[in-house]
């Protein structure tokens, strides 16, 4: 059974629905993706696969689907066998595990949107260094396109492998892109201080994740060593036209969803806020999902949506600009961005199925 | 500007979109309703009115609509003047204030869905007693239909005034209806212990509502005196066929959304759980939005949706049944139920615009 | 190293400090107990034992003790060997595991305060039925005193084994004791609806305990089958002078600490609130830690303390009384009550080391 | 009535208790201070004054004191009249309002510990610029000592006016002091990104403070313009020996208590982590309340205590050091630091009354 409101849709579509499979559907990002695809007018879900819950009803794992979505989770192995029946694979397996699935789908000629990190880093050496494992298919890295539509839409259109961006990188790259593209900042001065809700830590049973350990507390973690660092640097370097190294500090805060990134950089010379605002508005003028605002972003205003809010302040005392961006880590930071990429690849309206306002409160 | 995914819809609709106005759109329920109507394929919003934010952009009050929904809030007075231009009025004013708006809309021949309590209580005396004010239009009370579709769908179809149920009553009535309808319980034994998220307290600046006073605490309030009591009793009495008096205790707990009601009653004689389960499943077999589950409901599984989950336990030691129901107070307890009522009134698919799974986490 | 403010104390004590050991010190209750004993002027901690963290520094498991309390956790086995060196054992092992430790301490002539359920139920058959295991030392059950000082202070004074009450039972028994003692209620009509913070679920890695699964949700659990039920019934039966069976429903709510119990009973005849208030105030007039209040209790006002707040409402419409009590589940519901018991046993001021106001916010 | 455990104390004290008054006792910092003084063995509280709750029982405003502390709040005016009866005034009024109270106490020869910002900034011009009002007693500014004991203990001993540090400044200054004192960093490179719990916003009814607006969200605010900036810069400049300007960004996160500050600076040359660790440990080796840890601080480990945890990472890729500090904003960031200052002034053990481990969870 699929959600009944689908009947309103897909009249225009001549060639039938897009058949999609999700590998790793029982993690938080995979589950969010399933929610979106259930509501997507041009998609039908072919399978939901899992490493932990084989043969269980999806709606018994996530009871929000009780009586709404009737799927039995298949094993990853079965999912491999079903690749021939789908048009697009969303791969939400852990890094290291995702490589093979992407390769298999690629070999079958299926479009793949990989939510893991396995194809995000163009350099196999950088990948090995930060992820501490060898890439099995380095020759595929150049086939993969970094799936941030606001920066790489044209490449995404024809890509066969999409490396869907990480949650922190999405927030930081969108915040800084206009500055780097326009050469406004000292490229060695970038610091990104990011704060994430707890769903970013995944659905794993670990004492450090239990309610009483996380609630009423904040922590920084992986100082100078988080694996999203090279991903951010790669994209900022492309924008800046030279090799960029940054300080990146992730934090965990007691809320379910959302990332706020506070980014610092030294301005090259004196700039008025109004001029930089114009530049930001221009940069994102055609981007429906990125909103440059006059105030300071808060994650509550982008919750459960594909939107990114960006605001900034110019501090003449220090010569720095402080740019703040807010996204929902499971949406623009994962699942809804994956759908955005799928829409682009399949040539349908980019907003299809993700075109709703954030939910509040 | 409206959300672009609407273009997929409304092909079937011959007479154009339903024009809707929301009075009291800047409260939490009103705002949630606006969100739903923005995404509803058969509705266009004619106005959003407010008592506090006249002439301000809706998206400056609720920044989740920034760049997504472009409305300027009008005053309540202006809204009255615009009644002639709409097909349906959603009235989300405080009780006491809502009466006049409903009357005005009624007089204009417009359908009204009133989210306040003003037309829920059939007896003007009971209304006066619990709400401590006189009803200005007692003759209209009999025109109003209590808008719980699962119980009153047929009456709703032809109603001109819908009294949209309160949040607590929705959760308690749905939990107990099958028992009363089938005469399974001692009607004098009913106790409803309900727990609500904080959005139920509304968006008002009051020290007892501020974060640090609510967080990390739970309280009961209005013991034996909450105004939803007569509303629950009225509907349970209809179901039970005689006058029913209950104990009802509301609690406030530190979360944004959701109501869990734990309802106790003494069973008339000995009953097996399986028999009662069959009875519940039968009672709700045609109700898409009410799910009778084998386990115990949790509010996380109905969040941001129109669903109600119901589970129960038969305790042979005490001879009691304990029924637990979970809803989202702003959705099935307010805004999405209002949309469900509108759909019924306008003869469109009851699930239109509210047919999506709960969001998690 | 112990906390330096101890130097102010213990001048009056002639025979030196009370030497205490804690078995199961790395659970939440055990840790809270360690905190209290560290600050207790008449106690020195001899050992902290653990099942999971043998030979680790206590301050590496709970970093709030970093540089403040310098203990290396010992194994349970080592703790058994050290029983000869202590005056009192606090046993915070899981039920089933605690039996042996209590027996061993008893045999050594050491006072034992058992925070598990193993010695709370006087009937070995009832214990077996609810806990699904046989009691190894049924002959010791009659030696154990149920450690609720407000009801059993005299017996506690000379007890060698204290069964420290469960968190839910403490809140429910204190709420209802005055009514039962005075024969004011129908003994078959009692319903206790309790809501607990998450620390009550212990410090165990389980998906149902992780932040994102608990936050923004409420659930009921173990309907009619929670193991605290026979414990509550036993004590209420003693108070009421006959066998009492109740409905008890526990709930989990998103906060770290606190229990609120909402208790319902049918009054025998008509009673004024003022009369019952007098009766409650009389009943607890010598009890420093139980406060009968005019309003409705909230857990925020008892947080991190040994206090219990009780308030109630008489509902003439239904003939019922609704009594609400609030405690901190880790304090009056576990650790500070254990200290209160210890103080009584050792003949020192009952408030010693637990005589501080709740902390807010 | 005062807390009974006081009887254990004050045997050594020959000249009686220190008589203390609190102005602004009904704010969060004032209330926390009252809690501490109630438990302080050498202090008796002479008055609690308030602007909003004159003649109300303190325990009716903060019900955690019900039956524990029996004070009637007096007006600020009355408090002025009672200055002659006390030994020390704690002034927790808003900035601008505090000036006069401090002056009056000073004129009476009473020691004053001012928790407002009025005497923190040595330069009246800087004060005017950031606080947008003139200082009425600029000649008193040089009498005031900045009450951060770890840096200014000797001056505090003989001070008559203590400017008790702000919460954010305490966390940032302690984090960076060892680096600046030892000349290890580029003084123009300092960025402090701080995250605070909501009690820092005070106890005021404002829509932006209510639960549903704060919960499940994070925001940055006052980018480059928060009033704690000049206070931090003043103290860092003293440490660095020259004028220092920093970027400071405060954030609000959904928890009651705690501040985490993540501080960035460029190292002068290459330094090993172990060398800098030695330097930090040396710097704070005599400081009981500052703990330099090997890992990364989390606010849960310092909650409800006077402790500050500091950890750091050296990032060779960027040449930066990232220092993270955690405090409880109401304790080391306000009330317990005020008590620490009082202890120093009155020549008693600095840890008196604040010498307890953080509470968890």
PDB file of N, CA and C in Angstrom, chain A residues 308-335:
ATOM      1  N   UNK A 308      17.716  25.749   3.470  1.00  0.00           N
ATOM      2  CA  UNK A 308      18.897  26.220   4.184  1.00  0.00           C
ATOM      3  C   UNK A 308      18.761  27.718   4.369  1.00  0.00           C
ATOM      4  N   UNK A 309      18.852  28.173   5.599  1.00  0.00           N
ATOM      5  CA  UNK A 309      18.839  29.614   5.872  1.00  0.00           C
ATOM      6  C   UNK A 309      20.269  30.087   6.142  1.00  0.00           C
ATOM      7  N   UNK A 310      20.606  31.215   5.548  1.00  0.00           N
ATOM      8  CA  UNK A 310      21.939  31.786   5.735  1.00  0.00           C
ATOM      9  C   UNK A 310      21.818  33.252   6.142  1.00  0.00           C
ATOM     10  N   UNK A 311      22.552  33.621   7.160  1.00  0.00           N
ATOM     11  CA  UNK A 311      22.635  35.019   7.582  1.00  0.00           C
ATOM     12  C   UNK A 311      24.074  35.319   7.974  1.00  0.00           C
ATOM     13  N   UNK A 312      24.422  36.572   8.067  1.00  0.00           N
ATOM     14  CA  UNK A 312      25.823  36.869   8.409  1.00  0.00           C
ATOM     15  C   UNK A 312      25.960  38.242   9.038  1.00  0.00           C
ATOM     16  N   UNK A 313      27.121  38.462   9.606  1.00  0.00           N
ATOM     17  CA  UNK A 313      27.445  39.746  10.199  1.00  0.00           C
ATOM     18  C   UNK A 313      28.872  40.113   9.822  1.00  0.00           C
ATOM     19  N   UNK A 314      29.064  41.389   9.535  1.00  0.00           N
ATOM     20  CA  UNK A 314      30.405  41.885   9.248  1.00  0.00           C
ATOM     21  C   UNK A 314      30.900  42.628  10.480  1.00  0.00           C
ATOM     22  N   UNK A 315      32.038  42.209  10.994  1.00  0.00           N
ATOM     23  CA  UNK A 315      32.549  42.801  12.222  1.00  0.00           C
ATOM     24  C   UNK A 315      33.752  43.680  11.897  1.00  0.00           C
ATOM     25  N   UNK A 316      33.514  44.981  11.892  1.00  0.00           N
ATOM     26  CA  UNK A 316      34.598  45.883  11.497  1.00  0.00           C
ATOM     27  C   UNK A 316      35.717  45.924  12.528  1.00  0.00           C
ATOM     28  N   UNK A 317      35.382  45.612  13.759  1.00  0.00           N
ATOM     29  CA  UNK A 317      36.417  45.626  14.802  1.00  0.00           C
ATOM     30  C   UNK A 317      37.505  44.589  14.529  1.00  0.00           C
ATOM     31  N   UNK A 318      37.092  43.439  14.039  1.00  0.00           N
ATOM     32  CA  UNK A 318      38.047  42.344  13.834  1.00  0.00           C
ATOM     33  C   UNK A 318      38.382  42.129  12.369  1.00  0.00           C
ATOM     34  N   UNK A 319      37.620  42.753  11.491  1.00  0.00           N
ATOM     35  CA  UNK A 319      37.830  42.526  10.068  1.00  0.00           C
ATOM     36  C   UNK A 319      37.310  41.181   9.594  1.00  0.00           C
ATOM     37  N   UNK A 320      36.507  40.542  10.445  1.00  0.00           N
ATOM     38  CA  UNK A 320      35.993  39.213  10.073  1.00  0.00           C
ATOM     39  C   UNK A 320      34.525  39.278   9.664  1.00  0.00           C
ATOM     40  N   UNK A 321      34.155  38.292   8.870  1.00  0.00           N
ATOM     41  CA  UNK A 321      32.745  38.039   8.621  1.00  0.00           C
ATOM     42  C   UNK A 321      32.368  36.756   9.371  1.00  0.00           C
ATOM     43  N   UNK A 322      31.162  36.780   9.942  1.00  0.00           N
ATOM     44  CA  UNK A 322      30.645  35.575  10.600  1.00  0.00           C
ATOM     45  C   UNK A 322      29.386  35.165   9.848  1.00  0.00           C
ATOM     46  N   UNK A 323      29.406  33.990   9.253  1.00  0.00           N
ATOM     47  CA  UNK A 323      28.271  33.509   8.472  1.00  0.00           C
ATOM     48  C   UNK A 323      27.643  32.329   9.216  1.00  0.00           C
ATOM     49  N   UNK A 324      26.338  32.395   9.377  1.00  0.00           N
ATOM     50  CA  UNK A 324      25.629  31.327  10.080  1.00  0.00           C
ATOM     51  C   UNK A 324      24.646  30.664   9.119  1.00  0.00           C
ATOM     52  N   UNK A 325      24.665  29.347   9.086  1.00  0.00           N
ATOM     53  CA  UNK A 325      23.702  28.638   8.247  1.00  0.00           C
ATOM     54  C   UNK A 325      22.963  27.597   9.072  1.00  0.00           C
ATOM     55  N   UNK A 326      21.715  27.358   8.693  1.00  0.00           N
ATOM     56  CA  UNK A 326      20.889  26.367   9.394  1.00  0.00           C
ATOM     57  C   UNK A 326      20.256  25.423   8.384  1.00  0.00           C
ATOM     58  N   UNK A 327      20.351  24.135   8.656  1.00  0.00           N
ATOM     59  CA  UNK A 327      19.656  23.127   7.850  1.00  0.00           C
ATOM     60  C   UNK A 327      19.075  22.067   8.790  1.00  0.00           C
ATOM     61  N   UNK A 328      18.239  21.212   8.236  1.00  0.00           N
ATOM     62  CA  UNK A 328      17.847  19.989   8.929  1.00  0.00           C
ATOM     63  C   UNK A 328      18.818  18.904   8.468  1.00  0.00           C
ATOM     64  N   UNK A 329      19.541  18.341   9.406  1.00  0.00           N
ATOM     65  CA  UNK A 329      20.592  17.390   9.030  1.00  0.00           C
ATOM     66  C   UNK A 329      20.065  16.147   8.309  1.00  0.00           C
ATOM     67  N   UNK A 330      18.840  15.733   8.631  1.00  0.00           N
ATOM     68  CA  UNK A 330      18.283  14.550   7.966  1.00  0.00           C
ATOM     69  C   UNK A 330      17.645  14.888   6.630  1.00  0.00           C
ATOM     70  N   UNK A 331      17.448  16.175   6.352  1.00  0.00           N
ATOM     71  CA  UNK A 331      16.749  16.559   5.120  1.00  0.00           C
ATOM     72  C   UNK A 331      17.736  17.167   4.119  1.00  0.00           C
ATOM     73  N   UNK A 332      17.944  18.468   4.167  1.00  0.00           N
ATOM     74  CA  UNK A 332      18.941  19.044   3.264  1.00  0.00           C
ATOM     75  C   UNK A 332      20.316  18.430   3.544  1.00  0.00           C
ATOM     76  N   UNK A 333      20.523  17.952   4.741  1.00  0.00           N
ATOM     77  CA  UNK A 333      21.792  17.297   5.078  1.00  0.00           C
ATOM     78  C   UNK A 333      21.836  15.830   4.719  1.00  0.00           C
ATOM     79  N   UNK A 334      20.773  15.299   4.145  1.00  0.00           N
ATOM     80  CA  UNK A 334      20.774  13.875   3.771  1.00  0.00           C
ATOM     81  C   UNK A 334      19.632  13.545   2.797  1.00  0.00           C
ATOM     82  N   UNK A 335      18.443  13.247   3.342  1.00  0.00           N
ATOM     83  CA  UNK A 335      17.417  12.593   2.542  1.00  0.00           C
ATOM     84  C   UNK A 335      16.753  13.505   1.509  1.00  0.00           C
TER      85      UNK A 335
END
